[in-house]
Amino acid sequence: MSNEAPTFPAEVDAAIAVVRAEVARLHGELVRYGLVVWTGGNVSGRVPGADLFVIKPSGVSYDDLAPENMILCDLHGVVVPGTPGSDRSPSSDTAAHAFVYRNMPEVGGVVHTHSTFAVAWAARGEEIPCVITAMADEFGGPIPVGPFAIIGDDSIGRGIVETLRGHRSRAVLMQNHGPFTIGADPKDAVKAAVMVEDVARTVHLAREAGPLIPIPQAAIDSLFDRYQNVYGQTEDARR
């Protein structure tokens, strides 16, 4: 394999630079919200207009992450040689991210964390039931559990796609592992990661205190539609 940097069109080069900066910055949000420890967890972002994505390097401290050491990969998880960061190994979850991008073209960002309460639900192999309105808003129902899968190949990615394809939730709890979230872009996927830990904690505490009260499905549907299609929009945007 050649170590020479490939030549991309100017617009793709510009898009890569934007995604590198965004992905590097968003890792700081995982730290800020207490979703990761040490070097665990990762954010990736699809490069618009190209069959490429950007992901963090493996085993690098969050304090040392920068746009220039993010790693550019093709949609099979192969590092693009000769590009900044290509001398490092990409995240151990790279194959999983790549599988999601290949099979869910609407996805522009993928996040994995080891956030405490979400991992606790994953350790039990139990979905998080939709019993609070914020969860209906954001996820449109329960947060499902994906199958147990070994890290290193695309098994985790297969489990993510099989579980989330056709599902409203943008989060899946991979059994015995932890949460993965998807989004329209990396920021959207990070938001989902923050929210899944928030609801995992709240529902856990509620269940410890007593029985949970289900939200009727019709109300879940209404809440989800309002939040996704009306909330935060101007009157003109609703027309």
Short mmCIF file of C-alpha atoms in Angstrom, two decimals:
data_model
loop_
_atom_site.label_atom_id
_atom_site.label_comp_id
_atom_site.label_asym_id
_atom_site.label_seq_id
_atom_site.Cartn_x
_atom_site.Cartn_y
_atom_site.Cartn_z
CA MET A 1 0.00 0.00 0.00
CA SER A 2 1.28 3.43 -0.94
CA ASN A 3 1.99 5.88 1.87
CA GLU A 4 1.44 8.85 -0.39
CA ALA A 5 -1.49 11.07 0.51
CA PRO A 6 -4.36 10.77 -1.95
CA THR A 7 -5.57 13.81 -3.86
CA PHE A 8 -9.13 14.81 -3.10
CA PRO A 9 -11.23 17.50 -4.78
CA ALA A 10 -11.03 20.85 -3.00
CA GLU A 11 -14.56 20.56 -1.63
CA VAL A 12 -13.79 17.14 -0.11
CA ASP A 13 -10.56 18.44 1.44
CA ALA A 14 -12.58 21.27 2.99
CA ALA A 15 -15.22 18.84 4.29
CA ILE A 16 -12.54 16.59 5.81
CA ALA A 17 -11.03 19.55 7.66
CA VAL A 18 -14.43 20.54 9.06
CA VAL A 19 -15.19 16.99 10.25
CA ARG A 20 -11.71 16.58 11.78
CA ALA A 21 -12.21 19.75 13.84
CA GLU A 22 -15.75 18.84 14.87
CA VAL A 23 -14.92 15.27 15.89
CA ALA A 24 -11.88 16.41 17.89
CA ARG A 25 -13.96 19.06 19.68
CA LEU A 26 -16.90 16.77 20.42
CA HIS A 27 -14.71 14.31 22.35
CA GLY A 28 -14.46 17.09 24.94
CA GLU A 29 -18.25 16.91 25.37
CA LEU A 30 -17.96 13.24 26.37
CA VAL A 31 -15.56 14.28 29.12
CA ARG A 32 -17.66 17.29 30.13
CA TYR A 33 -20.74 15.16 30.64
CA GLY A 34 -18.87 12.36 32.44
CA LEU A 35 -19.59 9.72 29.79
CA VAL A 36 -16.07 8.26 29.50
CA VAL A 37 -13.09 7.30 31.63
CA TRP A 38 -9.42 7.28 30.65
CA THR A 39 -9.22 6.77 26.85
CA GLY A 40 -12.42 4.76 26.43
CA GLY A 41 -15.21 5.84 24.10
CA ASN A 42 -15.15 7.45 20.68
CA VAL A 43 -16.87 9.83 18.29
CA SER A 44 -16.80 9.53 14.50
CA GLY A 45 -18.22 11.63 11.69
CA ARG A 46 -19.01 10.90 8.08
CA VAL A 47 -17.37 13.22 5.52
CA PRO A 48 -20.17 14.72 3.37
CA GLY A 49 -19.76 14.01 -0.31
CA ALA A 50 -17.20 11.22 0.11
CA ASP A 51 -17.05 7.58 1.20
CA LEU A 52 -14.93 8.54 4.19
CA PHE A 53 -15.25 9.10 7.92
CA VAL A 54 -13.10 10.52 10.71
CA ILE A 55 -12.55 8.77 14.05
CA LYS A 56 -10.27 9.18 17.08
CA PRO A 57 -6.98 7.30 17.44
CA SER A 58 -6.77 4.39 19.84
CA GLY A 59 -5.36 4.87 23.32
CA VAL A 60 -4.74 8.62 23.10
CA SER A 61 -5.62 10.84 26.08
CA TYR A 62 -8.62 13.09 25.55
CA ASP A 63 -6.46 16.07 26.46
CA ASP A 64 -4.17 15.28 23.52
CA LEU A 65 -6.85 14.94 20.85
CA ALA A 66 -6.65 17.51 18.05
CA PRO A 67 -7.88 17.77 14.44
CA GLU A 68 -4.49 16.72 13.10
CA ASN A 69 -4.41 13.42 14.99
CA MET A 70 -7.94 12.35 14.09
CA ILE A 71 -7.83 9.46 11.64
CA LEU A 72 -9.38 9.41 8.17
CA CYS A 73 -10.81 6.05 7.09
CA ASP A 74 -12.72 4.67 4.15
CA LEU A 75 -16.13 3.05 4.72
CA HIS A 76 -14.46 -0.31 5.32
CA GLY A 77 -12.51 1.11 8.24
CA VAL A 78 -9.20 1.17 6.37
CA VAL A 79 -6.98 4.12 7.30
CA VAL A 80 -6.29 6.42 4.36
CA PRO A 81 -2.48 6.39 4.06
CA GLY A 82 -0.45 9.56 4.00
CA THR A 83 -3.13 11.62 5.74
CA PRO A 84 -2.68 13.35 9.12
CA GLY A 85 -2.94 10.83 11.95
CA SER A 86 -2.47 7.83 9.67
CA ASP A 87 0.66 6.76 11.57
CA ARG A 88 -1.55 5.85 14.55
CA SER A 89 -4.02 3.00 15.02
CA PRO A 90 -7.67 4.01 14.83
CA SER A 91 -10.14 3.29 17.62
CA SER A 92 -10.77 -0.39 18.33
CA ASP A 93 -14.42 0.27 17.42
CA THR A 94 -13.56 1.49 13.90
CA ALA A 95 -14.94 -1.61 12.16
CA ALA A 96 -18.25 -1.16 13.98
CA HIS A 97 -18.52 2.50 12.96
CA ALA A 98 -17.62 1.63 9.36
CA PHE A 99 -20.32 -1.05 9.18
CA VAL A 100 -22.93 1.44 10.38
CA TYR A 101 -21.88 4.02 7.76
CA ARG A 102 -21.93 1.43 4.96
CA ASN A 103 -25.36 0.14 5.86
CA MET A 104 -27.16 3.25 7.17
CA PRO A 105 -26.48 6.04 4.66
CA GLU A 106 -28.66 8.45 6.63
CA VAL A 107 -26.24 8.28 9.58
CA GLY A 108 -23.62 11.04 9.75
CA GLY A 109 -22.22 10.43 13.23
CA VAL A 110 -21.63 7.50 15.59
CA VAL A 111 -20.69 7.65 19.28
CA HIS A 112 -19.72 5.01 21.81
CA THR A 113 -19.34 5.67 25.52
CA HIS A 114 -18.94 3.71 28.74
CA SER A 115 -21.38 5.89 30.68
CA THR A 116 -22.18 4.32 34.03
CA PHE A 117 -25.95 3.91 34.13
CA ALA A 118 -26.35 3.00 30.47
CA VAL A 119 -23.65 0.34 30.85
CA ALA A 120 -25.47 -0.98 33.94
CA TRP A 121 -28.61 -1.56 31.86
CA ALA A 122 -26.46 -3.18 29.15
CA ALA A 123 -24.87 -5.47 31.76
CA ARG A 124 -28.36 -6.76 32.58
CA GLY A 125 -29.27 -7.05 28.91
CA GLU A 126 -32.37 -4.99 29.63
CA GLU A 127 -33.96 -2.28 27.50
CA ILE A 128 -34.73 1.05 29.14
CA PRO A 129 -38.53 1.40 29.21
CA CYS A 130 -40.10 4.63 27.99
CA VAL A 131 -41.55 6.04 31.20
CA ILE A 132 -40.55 9.73 31.07
CA THR A 133 -41.64 12.32 28.53
CA ALA A 134 -38.09 13.42 27.72
CA MET A 135 -37.39 9.87 26.60
CA ALA A 136 -40.48 9.82 24.38
CA ASP A 137 -39.33 13.14 22.90
CA GLU A 138 -35.79 12.10 22.13
CA PHE A 139 -36.01 8.36 21.44
CA GLY A 140 -39.66 7.74 20.59
CA GLY A 141 -39.92 4.71 22.83
CA PRO A 142 -37.70 2.31 24.79
CA ILE A 143 -33.96 2.15 24.23
CA PRO A 144 -33.35 -1.34 22.87
CA VAL A 145 -30.67 -3.90 23.67
CA GLY A 146 -28.39 -5.22 20.96
CA PRO A 147 -26.69 -8.62 20.96
CA PHE A 148 -23.46 -9.50 22.71
CA ALA A 149 -20.59 -9.07 20.26
CA ILE A 150 -16.80 -9.19 20.44
CA ILE A 151 -14.78 -6.00 19.86
CA GLY A 152 -12.43 -5.86 16.88
CA ASP A 153 -14.45 -6.84 13.82
CA ASP A 154 -17.78 -5.66 12.45
CA SER A 155 -19.89 -7.84 14.79
CA ILE A 156 -20.82 -4.85 16.95
CA GLY A 157 -21.70 -2.83 13.86
CA ARG A 158 -23.94 -5.64 12.64
CA GLY A 159 -25.71 -5.68 15.99
CA ILE A 160 -26.20 -1.91 15.93
CA VAL A 161 -27.65 -1.94 12.42
CA GLU A 162 -29.90 -4.97 13.06
CA THR A 163 -31.27 -3.37 16.23
CA LEU A 164 -31.70 0.25 15.11
CA ARG A 165 -32.73 -0.13 11.47
CA GLY A 166 -36.41 0.85 11.38
CA HIS A 167 -36.38 1.78 15.08
CA ARG A 168 -37.05 5.29 16.34
CA SER A 169 -34.30 5.12 18.94
CA ARG A 170 -30.94 6.64 18.05
CA ALA A 171 -29.35 4.64 20.87
CA VAL A 172 -28.72 0.95 21.43
CA LEU A 173 -27.35 -0.78 24.51
CA MET A 174 -24.99 -3.46 23.26
CA GLN A 175 -25.31 -6.30 25.78
CA ASN A 176 -22.46 -6.53 28.31
CA HIS A 177 -20.74 -3.61 26.57
CA GLY A 178 -22.52 -0.26 26.54
CA PRO A 179 -24.31 2.37 24.51
CA PHE A 180 -23.77 3.29 20.88
CA THR A 181 -25.65 6.22 19.40
CA ILE A 182 -26.22 7.43 15.87
CA GLY A 183 -27.19 10.82 14.49
CA ALA A 184 -27.58 12.94 11.40
CA ASP A 185 -24.11 14.34 12.20
CA PRO A 186 -21.55 13.86 14.98
CA LYS A 187 -23.09 16.53 17.24
CA ASP A 188 -26.50 14.88 16.96
CA ALA A 189 -25.00 11.51 17.93
CA VAL A 190 -23.23 13.10 20.92
CA LYS A 191 -26.51 14.65 22.05
CA ALA A 192 -28.09 11.20 21.93
CA ALA A 193 -25.21 9.82 24.02
CA VAL A 194 -25.72 12.53 26.65
CA MET A 195 -29.47 11.93 26.72
CA VAL A 196 -29.26 8.14 26.93
CA GLU A 197 -27.14 8.38 30.07
CA ASP A 198 -29.53 10.94 31.55
CA VAL A 199 -32.59 8.73 31.04
CA ALA A 200 -30.71 5.57 32.07
CA ARG A 201 -29.92 7.20 35.42
CA THR A 202 -33.40 8.65 35.95
CA VAL A 203 -35.27 5.44 35.11
CA HIS A 204 -32.90 3.39 37.27
CA LEU A 205 -33.52 5.66 40.26
CA ALA A 206 -37.26 5.66 39.66
CA ARG A 207 -37.42 1.87 39.53
CA GLU A 208 -35.40 1.60 42.74
CA ALA A 209 -38.02 3.77 44.46
CA GLY A 210 -41.09 1.92 43.22
CA PRO A 211 -43.05 0.63 40.22
CA LEU A 212 -42.68 2.50 36.94
CA ILE A 213 -45.75 4.06 35.29
CA PRO A 214 -45.86 3.35 31.55
CA ILE A 215 -46.66 6.14 29.09
CA PRO A 216 -49.47 5.14 26.70
CA GLN A 217 -48.22 4.45 23.19
CA ALA A 218 -50.44 7.13 21.68
CA ALA A 219 -48.91 9.72 24.00
CA ILE A 220 -45.38 8.53 23.14
CA ASP A 221 -46.18 8.93 19.44
CA SER A 222 -47.57 12.43 19.97
CA LEU A 223 -44.65 13.56 22.10
CA PHE A 224 -42.10 12.20 19.62
CA ASP A 225 -43.82 13.86 16.65
CA ARG A 226 -44.02 17.21 18.45
CA TYR A 227 -40.39 17.19 19.59
CA GLN A 228 -38.99 16.02 16.27
CA ASN A 229 -41.13 18.15 13.96
CA VAL A 230 -42.38 21.20 15.88
CA TYR A 231 -40.26 21.91 18.97
CA GLY A 232 -37.78 24.75 18.53
CA GLN A 233 -38.97 25.75 15.06
CA THR A 234 -40.19 29.16 14.08
CA GLU A 235 -43.75 29.64 12.94
CA ASP A 236 -42.57 30.04 9.32
CA ALA A 237 -40.68 26.72 9.47
CA ARG A 238 -43.85 24.92 10.55
CA ARG A 239 -45.81 25.99 7.47
#
